[in-house]
Coordinates of C-alpha atoms in Angstrom, one line a residue:
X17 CA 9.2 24.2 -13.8
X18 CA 6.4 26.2 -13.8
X19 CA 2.7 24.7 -14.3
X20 CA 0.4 26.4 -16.1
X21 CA -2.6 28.0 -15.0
X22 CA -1.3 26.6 -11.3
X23 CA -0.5 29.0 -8.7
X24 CA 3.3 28.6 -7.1
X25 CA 3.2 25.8 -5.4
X26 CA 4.0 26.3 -1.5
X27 CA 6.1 22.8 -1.1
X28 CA 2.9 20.6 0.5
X29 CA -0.5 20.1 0.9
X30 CA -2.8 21.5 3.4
X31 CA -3.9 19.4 6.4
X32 CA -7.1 18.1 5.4
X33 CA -9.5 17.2 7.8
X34 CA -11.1 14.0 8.2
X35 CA -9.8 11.8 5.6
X36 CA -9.3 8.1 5.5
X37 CA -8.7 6.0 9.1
X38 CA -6.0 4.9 10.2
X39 CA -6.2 0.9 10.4
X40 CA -6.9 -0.9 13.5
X41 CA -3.6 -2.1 13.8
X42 CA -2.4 -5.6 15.7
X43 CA -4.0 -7.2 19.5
X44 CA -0.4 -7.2 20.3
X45 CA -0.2 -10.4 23.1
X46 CA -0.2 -9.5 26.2
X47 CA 0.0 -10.9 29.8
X48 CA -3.5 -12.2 30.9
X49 CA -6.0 -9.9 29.0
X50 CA -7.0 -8.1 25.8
X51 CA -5.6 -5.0 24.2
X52 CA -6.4 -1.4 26.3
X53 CA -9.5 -0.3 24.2
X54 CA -12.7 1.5 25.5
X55 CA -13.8 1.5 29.2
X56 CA -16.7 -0.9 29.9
X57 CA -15.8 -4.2 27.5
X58 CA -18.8 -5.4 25.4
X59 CA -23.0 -5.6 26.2
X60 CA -23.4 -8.7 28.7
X61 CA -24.9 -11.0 25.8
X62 CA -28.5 -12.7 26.6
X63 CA -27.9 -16.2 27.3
X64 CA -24.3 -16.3 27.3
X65 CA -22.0 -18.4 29.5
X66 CA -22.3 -18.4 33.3
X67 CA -20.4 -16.0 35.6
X68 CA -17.4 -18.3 36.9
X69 CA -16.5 -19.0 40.4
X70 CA -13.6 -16.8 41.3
X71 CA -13.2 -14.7 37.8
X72 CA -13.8 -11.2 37.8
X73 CA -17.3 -10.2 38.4
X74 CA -18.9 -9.1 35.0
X75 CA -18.3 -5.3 33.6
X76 CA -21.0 -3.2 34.7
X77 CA -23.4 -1.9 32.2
X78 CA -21.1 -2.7 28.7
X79 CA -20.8 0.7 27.0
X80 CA -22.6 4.0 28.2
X81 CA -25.1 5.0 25.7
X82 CA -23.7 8.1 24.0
X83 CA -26.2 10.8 23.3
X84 CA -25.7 10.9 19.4
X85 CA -23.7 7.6 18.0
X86 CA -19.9 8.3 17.0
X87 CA -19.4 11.9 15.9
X88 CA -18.7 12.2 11.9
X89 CA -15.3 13.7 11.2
X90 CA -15.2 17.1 9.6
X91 CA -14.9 17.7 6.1
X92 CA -14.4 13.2 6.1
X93 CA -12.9 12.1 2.7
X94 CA -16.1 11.8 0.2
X95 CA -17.7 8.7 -0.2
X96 CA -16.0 7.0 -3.6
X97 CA -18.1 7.2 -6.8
X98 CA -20.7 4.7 -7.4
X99 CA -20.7 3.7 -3.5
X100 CA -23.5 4.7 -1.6
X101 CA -23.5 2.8 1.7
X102 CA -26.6 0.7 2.9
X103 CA -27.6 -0.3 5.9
X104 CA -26.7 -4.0 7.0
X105 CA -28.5 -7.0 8.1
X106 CA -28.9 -6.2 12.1
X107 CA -28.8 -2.7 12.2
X108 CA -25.4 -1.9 11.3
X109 CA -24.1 0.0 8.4
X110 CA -22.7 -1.6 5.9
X111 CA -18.6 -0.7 5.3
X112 CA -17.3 1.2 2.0
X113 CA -15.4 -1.0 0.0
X114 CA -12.0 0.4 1.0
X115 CA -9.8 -2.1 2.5
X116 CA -8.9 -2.1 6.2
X117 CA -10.4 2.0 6.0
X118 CA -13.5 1.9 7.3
X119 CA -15.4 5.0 7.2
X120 CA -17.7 4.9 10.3
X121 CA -21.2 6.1 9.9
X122 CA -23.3 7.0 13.1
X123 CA -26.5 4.6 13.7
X124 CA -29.5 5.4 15.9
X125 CA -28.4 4.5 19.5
X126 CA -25.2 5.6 19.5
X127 CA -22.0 3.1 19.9
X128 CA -23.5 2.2 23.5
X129 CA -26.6 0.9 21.8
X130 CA -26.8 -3.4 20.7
X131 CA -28.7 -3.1 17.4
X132 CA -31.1 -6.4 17.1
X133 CA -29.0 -9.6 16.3
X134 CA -25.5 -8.9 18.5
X135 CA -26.3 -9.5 21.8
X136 CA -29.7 -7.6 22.0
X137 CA -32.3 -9.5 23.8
X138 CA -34.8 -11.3 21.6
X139 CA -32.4 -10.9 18.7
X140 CA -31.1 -13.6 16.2
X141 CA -27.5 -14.4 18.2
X142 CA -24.8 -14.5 15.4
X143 CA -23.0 -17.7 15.3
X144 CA -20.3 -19.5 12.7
X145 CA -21.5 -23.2 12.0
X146 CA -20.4 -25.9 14.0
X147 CA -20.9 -23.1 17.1
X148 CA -23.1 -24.0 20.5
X149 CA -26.1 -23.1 20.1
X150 CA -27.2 -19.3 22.1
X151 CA -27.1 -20.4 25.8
X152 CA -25.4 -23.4 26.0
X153 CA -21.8 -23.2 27.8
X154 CA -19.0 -24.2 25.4
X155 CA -17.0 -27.8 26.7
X156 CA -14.2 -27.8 27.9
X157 CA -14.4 -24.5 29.0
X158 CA -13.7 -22.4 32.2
X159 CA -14.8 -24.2 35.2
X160 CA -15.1 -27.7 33.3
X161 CA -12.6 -30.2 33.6
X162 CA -11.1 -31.0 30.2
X163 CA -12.3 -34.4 28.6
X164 CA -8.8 -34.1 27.1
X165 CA -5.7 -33.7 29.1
X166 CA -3.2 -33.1 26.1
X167 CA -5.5 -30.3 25.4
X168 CA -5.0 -27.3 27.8
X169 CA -8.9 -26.0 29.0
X170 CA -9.5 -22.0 30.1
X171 CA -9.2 -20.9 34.1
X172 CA -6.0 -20.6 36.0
X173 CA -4.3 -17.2 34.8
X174 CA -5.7 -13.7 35.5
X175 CA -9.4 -13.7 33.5
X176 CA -9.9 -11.1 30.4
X177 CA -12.3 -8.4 29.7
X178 CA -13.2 -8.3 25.9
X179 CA -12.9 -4.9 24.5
X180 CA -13.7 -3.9 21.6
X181 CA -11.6 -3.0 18.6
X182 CA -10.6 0.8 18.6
X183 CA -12.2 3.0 16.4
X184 CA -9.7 4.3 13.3
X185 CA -9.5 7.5 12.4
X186 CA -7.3 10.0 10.3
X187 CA -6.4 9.4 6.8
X188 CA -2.5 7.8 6.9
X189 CA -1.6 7.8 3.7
X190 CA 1.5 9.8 2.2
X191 CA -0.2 10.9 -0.6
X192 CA -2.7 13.5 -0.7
X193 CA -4.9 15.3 -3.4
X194 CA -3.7 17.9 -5.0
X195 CA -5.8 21.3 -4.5
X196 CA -7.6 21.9 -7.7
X197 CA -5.8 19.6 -10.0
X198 CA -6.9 19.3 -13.0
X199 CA -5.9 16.3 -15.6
X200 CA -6.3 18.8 -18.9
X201 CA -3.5 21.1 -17.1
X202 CA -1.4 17.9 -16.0
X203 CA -1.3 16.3 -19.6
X204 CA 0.6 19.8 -20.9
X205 CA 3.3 19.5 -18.1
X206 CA 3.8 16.2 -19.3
X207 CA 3.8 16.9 -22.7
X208 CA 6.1 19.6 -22.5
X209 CA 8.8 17.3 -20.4
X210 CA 8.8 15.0 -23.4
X211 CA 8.8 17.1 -26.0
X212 CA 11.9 17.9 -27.9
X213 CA 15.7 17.0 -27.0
X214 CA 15.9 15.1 -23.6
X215 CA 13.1 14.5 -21.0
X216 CA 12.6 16.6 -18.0
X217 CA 12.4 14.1 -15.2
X218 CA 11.9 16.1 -12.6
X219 CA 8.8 18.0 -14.2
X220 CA 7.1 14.4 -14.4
X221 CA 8.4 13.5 -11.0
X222 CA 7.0 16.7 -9.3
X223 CA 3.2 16.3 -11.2
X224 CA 3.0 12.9 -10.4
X225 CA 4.3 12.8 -6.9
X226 CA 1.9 15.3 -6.0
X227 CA -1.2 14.0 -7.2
X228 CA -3.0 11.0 -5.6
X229 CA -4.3 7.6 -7.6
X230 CA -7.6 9.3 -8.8
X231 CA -6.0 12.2 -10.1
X232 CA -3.4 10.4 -12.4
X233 CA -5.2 7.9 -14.0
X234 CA -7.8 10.5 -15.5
X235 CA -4.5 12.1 -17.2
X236 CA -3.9 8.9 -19.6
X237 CA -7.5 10.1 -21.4
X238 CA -7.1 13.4 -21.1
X239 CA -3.6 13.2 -23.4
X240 CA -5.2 11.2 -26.2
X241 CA -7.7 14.0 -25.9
X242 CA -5.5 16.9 -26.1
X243 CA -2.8 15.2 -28.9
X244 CA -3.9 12.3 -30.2
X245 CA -1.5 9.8 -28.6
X246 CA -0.9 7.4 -25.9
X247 CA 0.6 8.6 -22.9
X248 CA 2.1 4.8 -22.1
X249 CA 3.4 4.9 -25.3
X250 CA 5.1 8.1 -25.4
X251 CA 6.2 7.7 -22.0
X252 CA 7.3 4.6 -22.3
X253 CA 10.0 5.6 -25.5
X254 CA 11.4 8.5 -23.1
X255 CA 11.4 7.0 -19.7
X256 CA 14.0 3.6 -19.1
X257 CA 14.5 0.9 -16.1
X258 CA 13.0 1.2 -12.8
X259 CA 11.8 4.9 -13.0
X260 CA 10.2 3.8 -16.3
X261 CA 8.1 0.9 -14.2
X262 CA 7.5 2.9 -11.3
X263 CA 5.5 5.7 -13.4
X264 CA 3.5 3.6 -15.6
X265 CA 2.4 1.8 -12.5
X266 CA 1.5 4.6 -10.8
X267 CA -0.7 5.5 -13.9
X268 CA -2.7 2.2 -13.3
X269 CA -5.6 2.1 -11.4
X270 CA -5.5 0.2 -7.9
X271 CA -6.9 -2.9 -9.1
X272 CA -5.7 -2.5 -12.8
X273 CA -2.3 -2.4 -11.3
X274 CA -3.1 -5.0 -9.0
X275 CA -4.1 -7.4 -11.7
X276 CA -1.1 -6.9 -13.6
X277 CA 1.0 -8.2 -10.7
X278 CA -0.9 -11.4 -9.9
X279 CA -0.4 -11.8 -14.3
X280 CA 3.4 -11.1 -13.5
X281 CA 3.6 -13.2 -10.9
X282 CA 2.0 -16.7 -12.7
X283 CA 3.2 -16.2 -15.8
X284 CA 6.7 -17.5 -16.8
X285 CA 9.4 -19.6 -15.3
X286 CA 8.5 -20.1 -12.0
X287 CA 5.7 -18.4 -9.3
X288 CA 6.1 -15.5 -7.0
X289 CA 4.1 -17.1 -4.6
X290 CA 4.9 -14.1 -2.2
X291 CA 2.8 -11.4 -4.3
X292 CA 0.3 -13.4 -4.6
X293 CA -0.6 -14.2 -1.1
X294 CA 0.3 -10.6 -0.2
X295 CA -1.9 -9.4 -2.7
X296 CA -4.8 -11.4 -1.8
X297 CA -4.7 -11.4 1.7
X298 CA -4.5 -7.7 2.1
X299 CA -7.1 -6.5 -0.3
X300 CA -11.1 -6.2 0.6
X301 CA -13.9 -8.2 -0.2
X302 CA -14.6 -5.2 -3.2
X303 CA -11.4 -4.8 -4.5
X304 CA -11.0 -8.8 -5.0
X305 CA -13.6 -8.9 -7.2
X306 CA -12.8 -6.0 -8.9
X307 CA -9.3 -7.8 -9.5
X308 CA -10.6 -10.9 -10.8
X309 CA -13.4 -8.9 -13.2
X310 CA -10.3 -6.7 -14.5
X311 CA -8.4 -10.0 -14.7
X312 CA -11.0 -12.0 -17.1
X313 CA -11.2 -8.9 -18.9
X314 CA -7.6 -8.7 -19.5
X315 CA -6.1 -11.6 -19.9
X316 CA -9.5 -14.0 -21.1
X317 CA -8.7 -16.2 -17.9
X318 CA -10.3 -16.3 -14.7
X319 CA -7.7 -15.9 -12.0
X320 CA -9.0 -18.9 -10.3
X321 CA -7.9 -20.6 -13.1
X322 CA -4.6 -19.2 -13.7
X323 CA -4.0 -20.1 -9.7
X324 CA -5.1 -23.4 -9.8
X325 CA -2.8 -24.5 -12.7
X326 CA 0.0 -22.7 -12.0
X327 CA 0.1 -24.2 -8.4
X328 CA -0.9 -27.0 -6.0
X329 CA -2.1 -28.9 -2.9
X330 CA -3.0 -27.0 0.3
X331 CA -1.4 -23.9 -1.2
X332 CA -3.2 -23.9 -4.2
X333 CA -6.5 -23.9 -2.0
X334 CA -5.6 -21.3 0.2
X335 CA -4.7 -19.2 -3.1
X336 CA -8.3 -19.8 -3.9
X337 CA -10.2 -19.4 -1.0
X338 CA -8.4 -15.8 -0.6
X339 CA -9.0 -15.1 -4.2
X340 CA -12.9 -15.3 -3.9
X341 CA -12.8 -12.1 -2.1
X342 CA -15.7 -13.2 0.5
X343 CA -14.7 -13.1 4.0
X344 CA -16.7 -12.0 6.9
X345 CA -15.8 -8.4 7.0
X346 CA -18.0 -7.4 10.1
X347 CA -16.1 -5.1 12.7
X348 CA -17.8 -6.8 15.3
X349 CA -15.8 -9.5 17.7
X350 CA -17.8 -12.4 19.5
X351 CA -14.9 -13.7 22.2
X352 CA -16.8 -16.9 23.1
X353 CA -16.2 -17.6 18.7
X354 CA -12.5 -16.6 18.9
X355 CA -11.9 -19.1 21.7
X356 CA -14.3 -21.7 19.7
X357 CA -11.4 -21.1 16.6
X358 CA -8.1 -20.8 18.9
X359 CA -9.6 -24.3 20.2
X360 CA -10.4 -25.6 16.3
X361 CA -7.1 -24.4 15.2
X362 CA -5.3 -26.5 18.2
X363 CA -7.1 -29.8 17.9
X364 CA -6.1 -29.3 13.9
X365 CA -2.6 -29.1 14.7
X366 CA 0.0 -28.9 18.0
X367 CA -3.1 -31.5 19.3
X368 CA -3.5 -33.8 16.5
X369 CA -1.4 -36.3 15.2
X370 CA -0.6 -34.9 12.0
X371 CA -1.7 -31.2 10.9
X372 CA -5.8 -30.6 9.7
X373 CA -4.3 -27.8 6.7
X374 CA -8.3 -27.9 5.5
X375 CA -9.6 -26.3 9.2
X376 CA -6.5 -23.6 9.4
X377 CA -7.5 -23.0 5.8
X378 CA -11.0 -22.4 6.8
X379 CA -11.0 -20.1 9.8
X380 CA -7.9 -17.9 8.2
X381 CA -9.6 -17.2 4.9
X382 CA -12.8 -16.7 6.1
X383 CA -13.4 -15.3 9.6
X384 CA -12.8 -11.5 9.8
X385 CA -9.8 -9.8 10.5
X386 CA -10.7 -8.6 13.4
X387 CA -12.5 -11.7 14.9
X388 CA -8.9 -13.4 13.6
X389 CA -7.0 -11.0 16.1
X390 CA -8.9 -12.2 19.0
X391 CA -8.6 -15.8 17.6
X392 CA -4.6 -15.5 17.5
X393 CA -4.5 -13.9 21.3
X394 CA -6.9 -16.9 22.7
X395 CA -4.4 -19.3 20.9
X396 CA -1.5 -17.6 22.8
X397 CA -3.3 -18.2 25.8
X398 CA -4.5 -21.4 25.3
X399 CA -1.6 -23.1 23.8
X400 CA 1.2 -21.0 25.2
X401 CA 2.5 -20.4 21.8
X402 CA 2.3 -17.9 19.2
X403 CA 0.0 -19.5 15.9
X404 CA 2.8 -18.4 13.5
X405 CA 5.1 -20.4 15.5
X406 CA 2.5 -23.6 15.6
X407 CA 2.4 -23.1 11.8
X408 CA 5.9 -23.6 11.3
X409 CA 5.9 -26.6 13.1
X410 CA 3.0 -28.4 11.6
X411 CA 3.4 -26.8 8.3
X412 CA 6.1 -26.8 5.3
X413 CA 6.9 -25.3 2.7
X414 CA 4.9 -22.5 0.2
X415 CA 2.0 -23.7 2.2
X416 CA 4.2 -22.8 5.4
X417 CA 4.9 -19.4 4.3
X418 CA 1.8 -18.4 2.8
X419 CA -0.5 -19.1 6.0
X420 CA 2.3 -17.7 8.3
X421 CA 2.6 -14.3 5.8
X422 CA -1.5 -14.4 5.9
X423 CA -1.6 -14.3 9.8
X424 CA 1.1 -11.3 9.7
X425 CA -1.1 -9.3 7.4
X426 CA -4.1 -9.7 9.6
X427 CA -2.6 -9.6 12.6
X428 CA -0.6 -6.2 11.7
X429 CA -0.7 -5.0 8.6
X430 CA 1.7 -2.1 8.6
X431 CA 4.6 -4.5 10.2
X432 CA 3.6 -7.2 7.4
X433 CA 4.5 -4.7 4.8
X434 CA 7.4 -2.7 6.5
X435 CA 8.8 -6.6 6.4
X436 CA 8.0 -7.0 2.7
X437 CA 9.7 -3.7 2.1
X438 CA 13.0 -4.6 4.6
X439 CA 13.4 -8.1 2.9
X440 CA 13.3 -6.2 -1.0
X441 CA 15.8 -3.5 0.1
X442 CA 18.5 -5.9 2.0
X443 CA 21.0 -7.9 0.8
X444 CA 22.9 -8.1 -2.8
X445 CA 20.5 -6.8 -5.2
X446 CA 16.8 -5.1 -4.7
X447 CA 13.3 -6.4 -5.3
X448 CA 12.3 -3.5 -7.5
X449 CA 9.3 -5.4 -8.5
X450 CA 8.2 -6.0 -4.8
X451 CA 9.5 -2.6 -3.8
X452 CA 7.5 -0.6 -6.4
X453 CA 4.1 -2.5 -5.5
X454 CA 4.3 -2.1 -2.2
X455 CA 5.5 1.7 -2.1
X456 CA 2.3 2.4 -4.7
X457 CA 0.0 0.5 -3.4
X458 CA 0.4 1.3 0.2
X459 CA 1.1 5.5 -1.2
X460 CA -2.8 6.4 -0.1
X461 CA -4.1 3.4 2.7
X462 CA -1.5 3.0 5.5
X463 CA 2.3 4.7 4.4
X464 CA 2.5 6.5 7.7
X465 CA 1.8 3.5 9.8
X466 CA 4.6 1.5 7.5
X467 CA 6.8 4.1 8.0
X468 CA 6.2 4.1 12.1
X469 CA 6.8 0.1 11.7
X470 CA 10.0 0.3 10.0
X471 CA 12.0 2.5 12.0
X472 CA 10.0 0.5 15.1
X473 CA 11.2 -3.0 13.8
X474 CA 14.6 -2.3 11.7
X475 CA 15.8 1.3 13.8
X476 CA 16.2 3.0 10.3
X477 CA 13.6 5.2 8.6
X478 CA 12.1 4.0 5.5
X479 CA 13.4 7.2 3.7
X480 CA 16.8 6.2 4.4
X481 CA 16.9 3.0 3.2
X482 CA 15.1 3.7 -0.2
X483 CA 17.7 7.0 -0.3
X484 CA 20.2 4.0 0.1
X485 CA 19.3 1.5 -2.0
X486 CA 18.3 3.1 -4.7
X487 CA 19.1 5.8 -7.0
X488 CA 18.7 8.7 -9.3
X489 CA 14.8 9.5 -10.7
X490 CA 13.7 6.5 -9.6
X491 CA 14.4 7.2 -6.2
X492 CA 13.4 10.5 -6.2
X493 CA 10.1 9.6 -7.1
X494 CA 9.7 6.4 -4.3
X495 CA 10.7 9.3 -1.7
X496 CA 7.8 11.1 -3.3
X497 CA 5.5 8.4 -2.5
X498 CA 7.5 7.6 1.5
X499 CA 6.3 11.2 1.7
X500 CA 9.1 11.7 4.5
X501 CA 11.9 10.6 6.9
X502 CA 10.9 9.4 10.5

């Protein structure tokens, strides 16, 4: 159907320039070293450990100065309302509260350039507590003969030169604005799909499958404005099943929507202890608070609260710890920490009779993701096994598969979720809950990367499996938000 006071529409979107970026992705393990990144490896820090006898000789110089700090992307995606960022502690910019998205802003000095407080000399050297102090070598380290046989020490094998994490860019969501949408305009189209005999699906498919998260949820004012009722309501007595879930969600704000699932998942017979851990370990530092504020507000509980009595023991506190929504989120990766934690996270478990659940507990929900990365691949190294495997072993249970689904999303978060959507999709019946959150939730951050990690892992697109599994409006409108077949 025709939408008035739109122009025909042409069947897509422009490219748009700049946009979101794309997430860092996994440190993949590999053989002897750190993932491929930028030429150079990190600043030699002041006072950090001794060259050792027969390891590589150090890099050179770190990173070449570059004559005007990392280059802004044209016509970048606008910063959100009521963000404005501020510079951080040290020198470097503080990160917009969007997830694993980071917007990078330039800084005096370039990339090349160690602001005061990371490895500059004479600044304050960053540190987690229990750390050595700046200067002094770690034990048990390369060239020092463990104090501990049962617990394997650094050397041997072909050294590594820390790189530093790649720099996103490109917005990778399936969804994009829609060119002059306006919610006044999109309120009529719906209005006139619901009006009279029958519903025209495919009119409310086409408006909302072309407009992104921001340009929906204005529309649910905008009717009450323009007639006087409530679009959930009047949507709700037209639209049935699955197709009637899917579009009142995507009507929901991020954290609105995101709030209502963690309700879903607690209340009632039993827990979905899946959604919760997926929700709370993939979310930012902003958009967990925003949850639990929408959360009070909604329900009159704190979602602490609701966790903590409607679950228990180690998983209870890993529930909480991810639901304070306060982990390090600098981009920055100290490698002399990471092998500090790998060694923390062995001595709490494959070396220790019994497993230390309170130090995994500690390091996964609060060290950042990208410091946990390194963490996992010096692990690897040092323990000659993978730390989701080491969990399994020393772990049982939801508190099993909530720390191993917590290292998945950090580790790769595009495979986490292609996973999440596989698992809802296969076998006798589907997870429409699971596969609606995920598919809307996912619409405008990382779709394209899920989509690359699915037909990667499982050798079938994404598109095909949804155009499999499911049927009718509903899927029409999930292929909306797949935005394509691989």
């Amino acid at each position: 159907m025709s939408y008035p006071g739109y122009p025909p529409q042409s069947g897509g979107y422009p490219p748009q320039a700049g946009g979101y970026p794309s997430q860092p992705g996994a440190y993949p393990p590999q053989a002897g070293g750190y993932p491929p990144g930028q030429a150079g490896g990190y600043p030699q820090q002041a006072g950090g450990y001794p060259p050792q006898a027969g390891g590589y000789p150090p890099a050179a110089g770190g990173y070449p100065p570059q004559a005007s700090g990392y280059p802004p992307a044209a016509g970048g995606f606008p910063p959100q309302s009521g963000y404005q960022p501020q510079p951080g502690a040290g020198g470097y910019p503080s990160m917009p509260p969007t997830g694993e998205d980071w917007i990078f802003k330039p800084y005096s000095g370039g990339w090349g350039a160690a602001p005061a407080g990371y490895g500059a000399p004479g600044g304050a050297q960053q540190g987690y507590p229990g750390g050595p102090a700046p200067g002094q070598p770690m034990p048990n380290y390369p060239g020092a003969p463990s104090t501990n046989p049962s617990m394997p020490g650094y050397g041997g094998g072909a050294p590594s030169h820390p790189q530093a994490p790649a720099i996103p860019k490109g917005y990778r969501g399936s969804i994009k604005d829609f060119p002059g949408a306006d919610p006044l305009r999109d309120v009529e189209v719906l209005r006139k799909a619901m009006k009279g005999f029958g519903t025209d699906e495919n009119a409310i498919i086409e408006l909302l499958g072309n407009r992104t998260n921001k340009q929906r949820v204005p529309m649910v004012a905008a009717y009450k404005t323009t007639y006087g009722k409530d679009l959930i309501h009047d949507l709700k007595s037209e639209l049935t099943g699955n197709f009637e879930n899917l579009v009142l969600s995507m009507l929901m704000s991020p954290a609105h929507f995101d709030a209502s699932e963690l309700r879903e998942a607690i209340k009632g017979a039993g827990t979905d202890e899946a959604c919760l851990i997926e929700i709370l370990s993939s979310r930012s530092n902003a958009e967990i608070q925003e949850i639990n504020r929408i959360y009070k507000a909604e329900y009159g509980k704190k979602l602490e609260d609701a966790i903590s009595s409607d679950t228990s023991g180690h998983f209870r506190r890993l529930l909480i710890s991810l639901s304070q929504g306060n982990r390090d989120e600098r981009e920055t990766v100290d490698i002399s920490l990471a092998k500090q934690d790998a060694q923390k996270l062995y001595s709490a478990g494959e070396n220790k009779v019994g497993t230390d659940e309170s130090q995994f507990n500690a390091i996964l929900c609060a060290r950042s993701k990208p410091h946990l990365r390194a963490v996992f691949q010096e692990y690897q190294k040092m323990s000659g096994r993978d730390i989701e495997k080491s969990i399994c072993r020393e772990m049982s249970g939801n508190l099993e598969s909530g720390m191993v689904a917590v290292v998945k999303c950090i580790r790769d978060t595009p495979t986490y979720f292609a996973e999440r959507l596989h698992k809802a999709m296969k076998g006798a019946g589907t997870k429409d809950r699971t596969l609606i959150r995920v598919m809307v939730s996912r619409s405008e951050v990382d779709m394209l990367d899920i989509r690359q990690a699915y037909v990667r892992t499982y050798g079938k697109s994404l598109y095909t499996d949804i155009s499999g599994d499911t049927s009718g409006d509903y899927k029409k409108l999930l292929l909306k938000l797949c935005g394509g077949s691989d």
